[in-house]
PDB file of C-alpha atoms and ligand atoms in Angstrom:
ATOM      1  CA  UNK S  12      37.458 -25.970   5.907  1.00  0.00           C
ATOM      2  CA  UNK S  13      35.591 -29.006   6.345  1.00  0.00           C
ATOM      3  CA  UNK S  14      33.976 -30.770   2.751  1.00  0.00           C
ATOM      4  CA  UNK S  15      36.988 -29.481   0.639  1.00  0.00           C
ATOM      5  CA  UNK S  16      39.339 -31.228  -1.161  1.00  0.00           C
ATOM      6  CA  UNK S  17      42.787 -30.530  -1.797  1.00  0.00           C
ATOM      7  CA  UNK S  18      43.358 -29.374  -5.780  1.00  0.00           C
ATOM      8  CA  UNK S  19      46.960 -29.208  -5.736  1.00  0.00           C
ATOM      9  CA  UNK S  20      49.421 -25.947  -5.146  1.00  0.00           C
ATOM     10  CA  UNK S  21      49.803 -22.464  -7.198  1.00  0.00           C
ATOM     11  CA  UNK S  22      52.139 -20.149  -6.364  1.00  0.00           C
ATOM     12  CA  UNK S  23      52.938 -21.539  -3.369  1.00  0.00           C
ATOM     13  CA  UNK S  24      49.553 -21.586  -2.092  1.00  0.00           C
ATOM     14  CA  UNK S  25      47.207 -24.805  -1.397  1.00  0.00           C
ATOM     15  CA  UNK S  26      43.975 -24.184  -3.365  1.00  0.00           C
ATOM     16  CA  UNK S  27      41.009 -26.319  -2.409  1.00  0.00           C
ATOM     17  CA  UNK S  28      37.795 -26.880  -3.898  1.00  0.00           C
ATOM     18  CA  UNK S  29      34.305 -27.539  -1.388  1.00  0.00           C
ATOM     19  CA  UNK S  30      32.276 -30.301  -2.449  1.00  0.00           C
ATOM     20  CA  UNK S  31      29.346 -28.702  -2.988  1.00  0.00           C
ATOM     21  CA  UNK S  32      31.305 -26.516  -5.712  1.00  0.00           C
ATOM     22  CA  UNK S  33      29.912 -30.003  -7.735  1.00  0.00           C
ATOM     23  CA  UNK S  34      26.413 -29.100  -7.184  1.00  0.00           C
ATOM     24  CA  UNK S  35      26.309 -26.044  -9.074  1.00  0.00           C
ATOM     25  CA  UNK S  36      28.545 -27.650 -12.127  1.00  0.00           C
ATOM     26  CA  UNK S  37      25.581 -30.321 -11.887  1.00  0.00           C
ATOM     27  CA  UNK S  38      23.267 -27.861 -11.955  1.00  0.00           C
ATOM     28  CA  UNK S  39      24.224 -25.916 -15.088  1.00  0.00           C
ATOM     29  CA  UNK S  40      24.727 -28.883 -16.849  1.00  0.00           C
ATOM     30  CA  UNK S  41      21.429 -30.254 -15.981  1.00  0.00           C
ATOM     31  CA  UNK S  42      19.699 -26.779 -16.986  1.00  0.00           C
ATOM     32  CA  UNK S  43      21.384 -26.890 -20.024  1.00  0.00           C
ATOM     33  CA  UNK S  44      20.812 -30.620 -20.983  1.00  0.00           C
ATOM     34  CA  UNK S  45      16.863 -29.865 -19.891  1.00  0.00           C
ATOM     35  CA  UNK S  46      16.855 -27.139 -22.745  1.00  0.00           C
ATOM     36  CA  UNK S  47      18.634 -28.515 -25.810  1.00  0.00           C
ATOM     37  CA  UNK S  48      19.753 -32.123 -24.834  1.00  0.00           C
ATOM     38  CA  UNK S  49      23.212 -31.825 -26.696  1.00  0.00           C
ATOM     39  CA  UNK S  50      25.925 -32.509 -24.670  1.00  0.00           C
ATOM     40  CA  UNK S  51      27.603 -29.946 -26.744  1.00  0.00           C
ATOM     41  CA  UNK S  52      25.882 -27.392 -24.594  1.00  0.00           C
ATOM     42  CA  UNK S  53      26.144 -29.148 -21.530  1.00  0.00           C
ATOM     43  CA  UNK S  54      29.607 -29.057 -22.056  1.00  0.00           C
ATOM     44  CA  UNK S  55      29.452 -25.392 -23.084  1.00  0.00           C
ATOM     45  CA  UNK S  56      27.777 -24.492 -20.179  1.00  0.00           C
ATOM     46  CA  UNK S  57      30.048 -26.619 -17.861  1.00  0.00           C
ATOM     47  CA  UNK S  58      32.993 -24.814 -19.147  1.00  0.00           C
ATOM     48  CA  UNK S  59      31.347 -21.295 -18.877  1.00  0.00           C
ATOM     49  CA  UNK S  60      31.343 -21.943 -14.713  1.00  0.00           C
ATOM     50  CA  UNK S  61      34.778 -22.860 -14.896  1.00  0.00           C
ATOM     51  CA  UNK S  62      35.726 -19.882 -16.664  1.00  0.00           C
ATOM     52  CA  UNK S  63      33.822 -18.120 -14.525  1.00  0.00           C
ATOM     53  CA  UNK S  64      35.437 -19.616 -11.344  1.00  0.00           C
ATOM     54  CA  UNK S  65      38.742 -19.115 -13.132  1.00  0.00           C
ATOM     55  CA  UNK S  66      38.049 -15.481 -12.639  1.00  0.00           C
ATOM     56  CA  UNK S  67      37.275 -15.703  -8.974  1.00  0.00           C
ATOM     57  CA  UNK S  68      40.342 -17.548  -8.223  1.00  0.00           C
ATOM     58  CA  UNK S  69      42.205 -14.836 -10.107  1.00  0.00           C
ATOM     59  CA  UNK S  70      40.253 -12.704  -7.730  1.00  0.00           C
ATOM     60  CA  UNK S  71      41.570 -14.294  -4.444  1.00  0.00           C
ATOM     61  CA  UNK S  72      45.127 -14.772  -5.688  1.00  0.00           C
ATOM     62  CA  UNK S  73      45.351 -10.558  -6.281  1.00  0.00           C
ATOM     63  CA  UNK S  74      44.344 -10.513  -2.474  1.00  0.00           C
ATOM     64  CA  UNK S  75      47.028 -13.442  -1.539  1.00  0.00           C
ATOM     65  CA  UNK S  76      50.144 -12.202  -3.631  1.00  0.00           C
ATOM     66  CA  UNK S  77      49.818  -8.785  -2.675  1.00  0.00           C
ATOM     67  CA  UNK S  78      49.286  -9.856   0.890  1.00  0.00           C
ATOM     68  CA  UNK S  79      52.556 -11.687   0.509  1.00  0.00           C
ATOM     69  CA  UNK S  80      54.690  -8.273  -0.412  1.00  0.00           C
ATOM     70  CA  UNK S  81      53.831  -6.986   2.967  1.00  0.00           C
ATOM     71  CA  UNK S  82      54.897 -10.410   4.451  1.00  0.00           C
ATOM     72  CA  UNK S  83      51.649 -12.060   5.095  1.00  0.00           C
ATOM     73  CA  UNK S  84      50.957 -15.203   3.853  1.00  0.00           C
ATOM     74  CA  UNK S  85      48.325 -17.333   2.836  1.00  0.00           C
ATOM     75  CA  UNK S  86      46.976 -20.848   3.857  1.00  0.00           C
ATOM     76  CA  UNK S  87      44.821 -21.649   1.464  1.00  0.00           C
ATOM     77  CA  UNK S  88      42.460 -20.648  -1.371  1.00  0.00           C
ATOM     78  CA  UNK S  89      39.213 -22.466  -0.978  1.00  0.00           C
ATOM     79  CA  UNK S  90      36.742 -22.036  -4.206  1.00  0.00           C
ATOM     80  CA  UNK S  91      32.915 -22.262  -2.641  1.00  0.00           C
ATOM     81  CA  UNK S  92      29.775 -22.053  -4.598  1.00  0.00           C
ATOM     82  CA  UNK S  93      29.220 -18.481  -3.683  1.00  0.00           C
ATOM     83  CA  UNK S  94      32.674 -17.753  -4.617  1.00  0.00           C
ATOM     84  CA  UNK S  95      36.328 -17.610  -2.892  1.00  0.00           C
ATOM     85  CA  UNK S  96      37.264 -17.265  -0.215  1.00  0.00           C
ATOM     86  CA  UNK S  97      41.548 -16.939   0.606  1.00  0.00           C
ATOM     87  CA  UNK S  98      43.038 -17.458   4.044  1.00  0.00           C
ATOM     88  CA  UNK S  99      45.590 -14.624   4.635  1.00  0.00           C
ATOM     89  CA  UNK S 100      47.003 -15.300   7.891  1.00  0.00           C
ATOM     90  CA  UNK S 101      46.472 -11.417   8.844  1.00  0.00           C
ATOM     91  CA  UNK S 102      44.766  -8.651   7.871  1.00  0.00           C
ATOM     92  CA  UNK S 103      48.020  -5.801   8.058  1.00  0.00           C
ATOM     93  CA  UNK S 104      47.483  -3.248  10.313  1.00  0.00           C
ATOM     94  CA  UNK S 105      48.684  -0.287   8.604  1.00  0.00           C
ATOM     95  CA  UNK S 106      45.478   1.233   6.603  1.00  0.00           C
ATOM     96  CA  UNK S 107      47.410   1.965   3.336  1.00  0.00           C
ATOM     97  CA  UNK S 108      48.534  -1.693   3.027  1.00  0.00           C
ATOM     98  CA  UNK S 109      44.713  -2.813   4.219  1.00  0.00           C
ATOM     99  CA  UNK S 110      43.353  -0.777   1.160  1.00  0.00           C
ATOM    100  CA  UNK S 111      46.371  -1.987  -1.619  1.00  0.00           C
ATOM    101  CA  UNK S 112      45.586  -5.904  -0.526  1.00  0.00           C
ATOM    102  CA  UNK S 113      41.717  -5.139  -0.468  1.00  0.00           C
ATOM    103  CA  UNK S 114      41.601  -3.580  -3.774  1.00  0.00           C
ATOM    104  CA  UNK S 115      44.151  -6.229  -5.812  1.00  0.00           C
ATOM    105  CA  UNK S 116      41.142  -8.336  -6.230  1.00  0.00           C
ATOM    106  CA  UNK S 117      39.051  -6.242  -7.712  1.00  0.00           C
ATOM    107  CA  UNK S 118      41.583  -4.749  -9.719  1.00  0.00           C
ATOM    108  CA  UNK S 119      42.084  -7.937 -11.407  1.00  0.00           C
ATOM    109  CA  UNK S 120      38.581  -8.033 -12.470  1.00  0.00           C
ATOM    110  CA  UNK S 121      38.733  -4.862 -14.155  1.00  0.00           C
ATOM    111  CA  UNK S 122      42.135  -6.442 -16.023  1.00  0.00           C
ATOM    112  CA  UNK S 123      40.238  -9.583 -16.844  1.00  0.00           C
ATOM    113  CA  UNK S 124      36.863  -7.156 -17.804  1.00  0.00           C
ATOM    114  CA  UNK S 125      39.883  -4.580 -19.685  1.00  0.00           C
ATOM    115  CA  UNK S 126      41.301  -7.213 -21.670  1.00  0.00           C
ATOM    116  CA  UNK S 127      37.754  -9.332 -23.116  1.00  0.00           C
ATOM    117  CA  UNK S 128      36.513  -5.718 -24.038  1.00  0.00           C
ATOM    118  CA  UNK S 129      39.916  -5.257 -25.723  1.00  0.00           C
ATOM    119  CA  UNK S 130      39.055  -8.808 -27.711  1.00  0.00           C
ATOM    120  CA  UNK S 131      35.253  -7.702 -28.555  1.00  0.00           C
ATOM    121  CA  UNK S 132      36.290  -4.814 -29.873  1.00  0.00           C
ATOM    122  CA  UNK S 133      38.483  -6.610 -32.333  1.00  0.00           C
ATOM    123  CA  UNK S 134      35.632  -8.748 -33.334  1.00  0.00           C
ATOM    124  CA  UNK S 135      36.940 -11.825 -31.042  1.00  0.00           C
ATOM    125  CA  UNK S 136      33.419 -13.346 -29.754  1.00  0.00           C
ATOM    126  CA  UNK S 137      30.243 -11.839 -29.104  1.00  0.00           C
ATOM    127  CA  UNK S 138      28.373  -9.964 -26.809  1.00  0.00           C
ATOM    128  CA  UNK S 139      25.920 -12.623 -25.643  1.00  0.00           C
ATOM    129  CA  UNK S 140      28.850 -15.367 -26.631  1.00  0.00           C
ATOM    130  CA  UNK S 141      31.662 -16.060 -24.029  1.00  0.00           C
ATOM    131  CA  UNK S 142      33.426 -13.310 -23.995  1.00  0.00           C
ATOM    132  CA  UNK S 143      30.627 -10.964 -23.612  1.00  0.00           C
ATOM    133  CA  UNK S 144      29.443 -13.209 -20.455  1.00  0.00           C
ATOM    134  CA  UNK S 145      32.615 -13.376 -19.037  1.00  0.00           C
ATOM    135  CA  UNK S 146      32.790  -9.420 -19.330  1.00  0.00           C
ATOM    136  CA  UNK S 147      29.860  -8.806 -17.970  1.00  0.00           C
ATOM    137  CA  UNK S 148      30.604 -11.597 -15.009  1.00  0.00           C
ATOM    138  CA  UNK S 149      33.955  -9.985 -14.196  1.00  0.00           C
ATOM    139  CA  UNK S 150      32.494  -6.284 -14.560  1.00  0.00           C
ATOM    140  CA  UNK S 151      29.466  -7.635 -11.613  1.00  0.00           C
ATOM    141  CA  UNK S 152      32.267  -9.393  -9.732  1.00  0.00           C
ATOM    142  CA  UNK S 153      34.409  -6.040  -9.285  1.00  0.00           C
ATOM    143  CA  UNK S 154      31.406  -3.871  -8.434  1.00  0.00           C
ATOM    144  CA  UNK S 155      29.654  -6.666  -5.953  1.00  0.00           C
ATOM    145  CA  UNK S 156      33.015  -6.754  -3.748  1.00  0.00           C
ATOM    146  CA  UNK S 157      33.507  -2.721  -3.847  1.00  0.00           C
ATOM    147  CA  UNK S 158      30.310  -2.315  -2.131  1.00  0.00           C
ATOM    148  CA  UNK S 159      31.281  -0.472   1.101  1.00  0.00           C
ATOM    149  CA  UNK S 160      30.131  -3.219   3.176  1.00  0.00           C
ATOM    150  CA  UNK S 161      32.212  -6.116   5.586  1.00  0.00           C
ATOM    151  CA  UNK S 162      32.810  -8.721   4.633  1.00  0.00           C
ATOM    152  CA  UNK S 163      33.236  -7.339   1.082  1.00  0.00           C
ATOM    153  CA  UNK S 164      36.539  -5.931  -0.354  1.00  0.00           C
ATOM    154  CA  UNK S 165      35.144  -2.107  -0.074  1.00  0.00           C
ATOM    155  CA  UNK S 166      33.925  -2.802   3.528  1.00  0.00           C
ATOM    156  CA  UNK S 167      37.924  -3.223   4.238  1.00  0.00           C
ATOM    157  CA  UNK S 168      38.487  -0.319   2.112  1.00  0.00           C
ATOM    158  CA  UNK S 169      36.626   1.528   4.177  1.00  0.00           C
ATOM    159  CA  UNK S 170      37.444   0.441   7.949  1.00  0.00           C
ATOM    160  CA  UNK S 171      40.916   1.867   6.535  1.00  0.00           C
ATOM    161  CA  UNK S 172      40.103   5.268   5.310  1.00  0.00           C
ATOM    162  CA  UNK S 173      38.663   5.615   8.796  1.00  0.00           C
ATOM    163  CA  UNK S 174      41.258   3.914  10.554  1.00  0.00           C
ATOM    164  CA  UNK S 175      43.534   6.641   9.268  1.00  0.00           C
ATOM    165  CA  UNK S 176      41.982   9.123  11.419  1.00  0.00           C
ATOM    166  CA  UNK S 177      40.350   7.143  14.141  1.00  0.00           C
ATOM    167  CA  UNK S 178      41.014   4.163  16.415  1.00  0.00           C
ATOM    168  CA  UNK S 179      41.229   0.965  14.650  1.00  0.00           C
ATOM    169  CA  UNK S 180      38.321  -0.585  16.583  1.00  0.00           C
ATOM    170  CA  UNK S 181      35.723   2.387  16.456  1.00  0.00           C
ATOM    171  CA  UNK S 182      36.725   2.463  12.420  1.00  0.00           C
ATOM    172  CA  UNK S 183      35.747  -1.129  12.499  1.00  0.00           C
ATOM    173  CA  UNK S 184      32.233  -0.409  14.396  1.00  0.00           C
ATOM    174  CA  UNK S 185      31.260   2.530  12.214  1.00  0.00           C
ATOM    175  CA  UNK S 186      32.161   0.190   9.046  1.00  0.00           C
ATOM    176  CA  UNK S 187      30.319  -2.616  10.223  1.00  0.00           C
ATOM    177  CA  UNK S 188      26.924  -0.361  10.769  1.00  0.00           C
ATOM    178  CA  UNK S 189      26.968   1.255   7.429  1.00  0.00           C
ATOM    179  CA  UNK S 190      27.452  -2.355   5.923  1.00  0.00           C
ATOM    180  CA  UNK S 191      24.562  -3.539   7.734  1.00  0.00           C
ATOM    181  CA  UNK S 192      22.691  -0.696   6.533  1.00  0.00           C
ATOM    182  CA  UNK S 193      23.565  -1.280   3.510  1.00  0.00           C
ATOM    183  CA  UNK S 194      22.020  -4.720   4.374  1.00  0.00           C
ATOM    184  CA  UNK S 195      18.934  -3.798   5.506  1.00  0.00           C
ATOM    185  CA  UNK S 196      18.808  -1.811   2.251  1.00  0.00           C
ATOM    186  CA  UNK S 197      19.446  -4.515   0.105  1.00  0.00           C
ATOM    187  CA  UNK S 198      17.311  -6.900   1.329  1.00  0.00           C
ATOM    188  CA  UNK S 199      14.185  -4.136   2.048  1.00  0.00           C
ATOM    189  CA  UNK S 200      14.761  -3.250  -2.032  1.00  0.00           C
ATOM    190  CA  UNK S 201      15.162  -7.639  -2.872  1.00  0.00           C
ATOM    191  CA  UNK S 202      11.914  -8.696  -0.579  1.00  0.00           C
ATOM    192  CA  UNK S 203      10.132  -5.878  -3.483  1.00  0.00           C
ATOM    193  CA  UNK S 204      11.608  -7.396  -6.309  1.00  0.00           C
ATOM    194  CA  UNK S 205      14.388  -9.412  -6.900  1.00  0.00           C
ATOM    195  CA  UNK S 206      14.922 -12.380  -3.745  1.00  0.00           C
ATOM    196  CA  UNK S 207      18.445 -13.190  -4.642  1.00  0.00           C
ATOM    197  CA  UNK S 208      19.209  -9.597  -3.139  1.00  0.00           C
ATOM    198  CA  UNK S 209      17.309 -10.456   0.560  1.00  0.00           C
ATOM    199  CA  UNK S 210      19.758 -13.246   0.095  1.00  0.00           C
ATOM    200  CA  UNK S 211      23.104 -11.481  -0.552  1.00  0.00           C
ATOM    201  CA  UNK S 212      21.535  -8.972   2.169  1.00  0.00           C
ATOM    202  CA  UNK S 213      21.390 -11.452   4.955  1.00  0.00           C
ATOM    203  CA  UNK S 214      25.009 -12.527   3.901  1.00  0.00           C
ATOM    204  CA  UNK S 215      26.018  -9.166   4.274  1.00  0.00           C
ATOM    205  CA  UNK S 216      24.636  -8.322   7.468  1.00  0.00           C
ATOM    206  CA  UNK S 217      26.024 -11.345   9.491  1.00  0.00           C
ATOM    207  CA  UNK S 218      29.182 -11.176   7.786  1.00  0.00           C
ATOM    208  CA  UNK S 219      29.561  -7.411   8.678  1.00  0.00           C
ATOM    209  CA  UNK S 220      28.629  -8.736  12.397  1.00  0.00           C
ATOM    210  CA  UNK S 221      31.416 -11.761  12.217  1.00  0.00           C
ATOM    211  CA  UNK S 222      34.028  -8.949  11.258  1.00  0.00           C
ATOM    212  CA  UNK S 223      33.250  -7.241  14.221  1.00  0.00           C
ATOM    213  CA  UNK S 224      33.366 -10.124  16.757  1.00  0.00           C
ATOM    214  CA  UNK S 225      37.164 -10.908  15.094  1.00  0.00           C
ATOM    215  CA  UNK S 226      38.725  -7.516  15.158  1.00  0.00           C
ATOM    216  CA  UNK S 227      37.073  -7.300  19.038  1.00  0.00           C
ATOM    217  CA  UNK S 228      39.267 -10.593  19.704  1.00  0.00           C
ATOM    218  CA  UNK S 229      42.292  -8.904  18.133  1.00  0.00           C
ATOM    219  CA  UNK S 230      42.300  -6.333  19.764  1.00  0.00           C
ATOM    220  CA  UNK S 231      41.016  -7.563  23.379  1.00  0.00           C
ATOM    221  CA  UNK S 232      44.500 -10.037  22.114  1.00  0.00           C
ATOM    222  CA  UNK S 233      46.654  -7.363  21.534  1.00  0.00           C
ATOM    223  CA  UNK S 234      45.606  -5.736  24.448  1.00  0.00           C
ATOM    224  CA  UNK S 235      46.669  -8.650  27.089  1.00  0.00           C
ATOM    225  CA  UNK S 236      49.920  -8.604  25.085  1.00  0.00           C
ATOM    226  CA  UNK S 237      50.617  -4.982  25.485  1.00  0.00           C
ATOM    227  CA  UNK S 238      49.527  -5.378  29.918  1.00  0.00           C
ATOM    228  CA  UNK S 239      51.771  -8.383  30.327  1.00  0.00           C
ATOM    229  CA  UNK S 240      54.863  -6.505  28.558  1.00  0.00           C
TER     230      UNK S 240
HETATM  231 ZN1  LIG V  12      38.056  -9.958  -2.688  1.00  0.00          ZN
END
């Protein structure tokens, strides 16, 4: 990906960072230095993205490692502004796997969100502190990426569950209209109150459409390979 540097190597995996990921830790620091003008807070609101980030990379590497127990690796984890975004070198083909290696980063999420409830409840931070933030970040995180939509987690989810009774590439089109639907939805409901939603709508719908043109290549790929053999 072009802009993004190279952070180093986890688990076998290069993780990268785009520049612009710098604009929003600017940002939050600014915002917060506008309010009280103690770097204290900047600080404290410099670390909170990081946490937060933390979390998404957590995210991605649930997707990557359980990609890698079905023998699919990963070329990189790259850490954008809106989020992550790992490079599994395949999708597998067989719908159970699809929906165990879609669902890992969620489910780590809900681990993350598990254990900070765990640590409230035994007085560790506050609601509106950290923790509670965190929680409440890793709680949105898990339900945004369940939404039944491509290119979210529970759009895959879905293709599968249909791929399990129909072809692979009508499972795909059928997924990819009730995503943009879902689309349309979302940004109909945003434009009447909240904007950020037209926003993630118009993400969703030309990410559904992107999913659509790569599993057409696939398969017009595997297709060629099948006539010449
Ligand atoms: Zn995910």
């Amino acid at each position: 990906m072009r802009w993004s540097m190279r952070l180093g190597r986890v688990a076998g995996i290069e993780l990268r960072v785009h520049a612009t990921f710098a604009l929003i830790l600017a940002y939050f620091g600014f915002v917060a230095w506008t309010r009280s003008g103690a770097l204290a807070d900047v600080l404290a609101a410099v670390a909170t993205i990081l946490l937060l980030f933390l979390c998404v990379l957590l995210h991605e590497y649930g997707h990557a490692l359980t990609a890698r127990r079905y023998g699919i690796g990963t070329r990189d984890i790259t850490l954008l502004p809106i989020g992550g975004v790992a490079m599994l070198e395949r999708m597998p083909r067989d719908p159970r796997q699809e929906i165990v290696v879609a669902l890992a980063g969620p489910a780590v999420n809900l681990v993350i969100a598990a254990v900070l409830a765990i640590a409230l409840a035994l007085g560790i931070g506050r609601t509106g502190g950290l923790v509670g933030t965190l929680l409440a970040a890793n709680l949105m995180l898990a339900a945004f990426n369940l939404l039944p939509a491509f290119p979210m987690d529970g759009g895959r989810v879905l293709r599968a569950l249909l791929a399990m009774r129909l072809e692979r590439l009508r499972a795909t089109r059928i997924a990819v209209r009730i995503g943009q639907a879902l689309a349309l939805g979302l940004g109909v409901a945003g434009f009447f109150g909240n904007p950020f939603l037209v926003l993630i709508g118009v993400f969703v719908w030309f990410g559904a459409r992107a999913e659509l043109g790569a599993t057409l290549r696939l398969e017009a790929r595997r297709a060629r390979r099948a006539a010449a053999t």
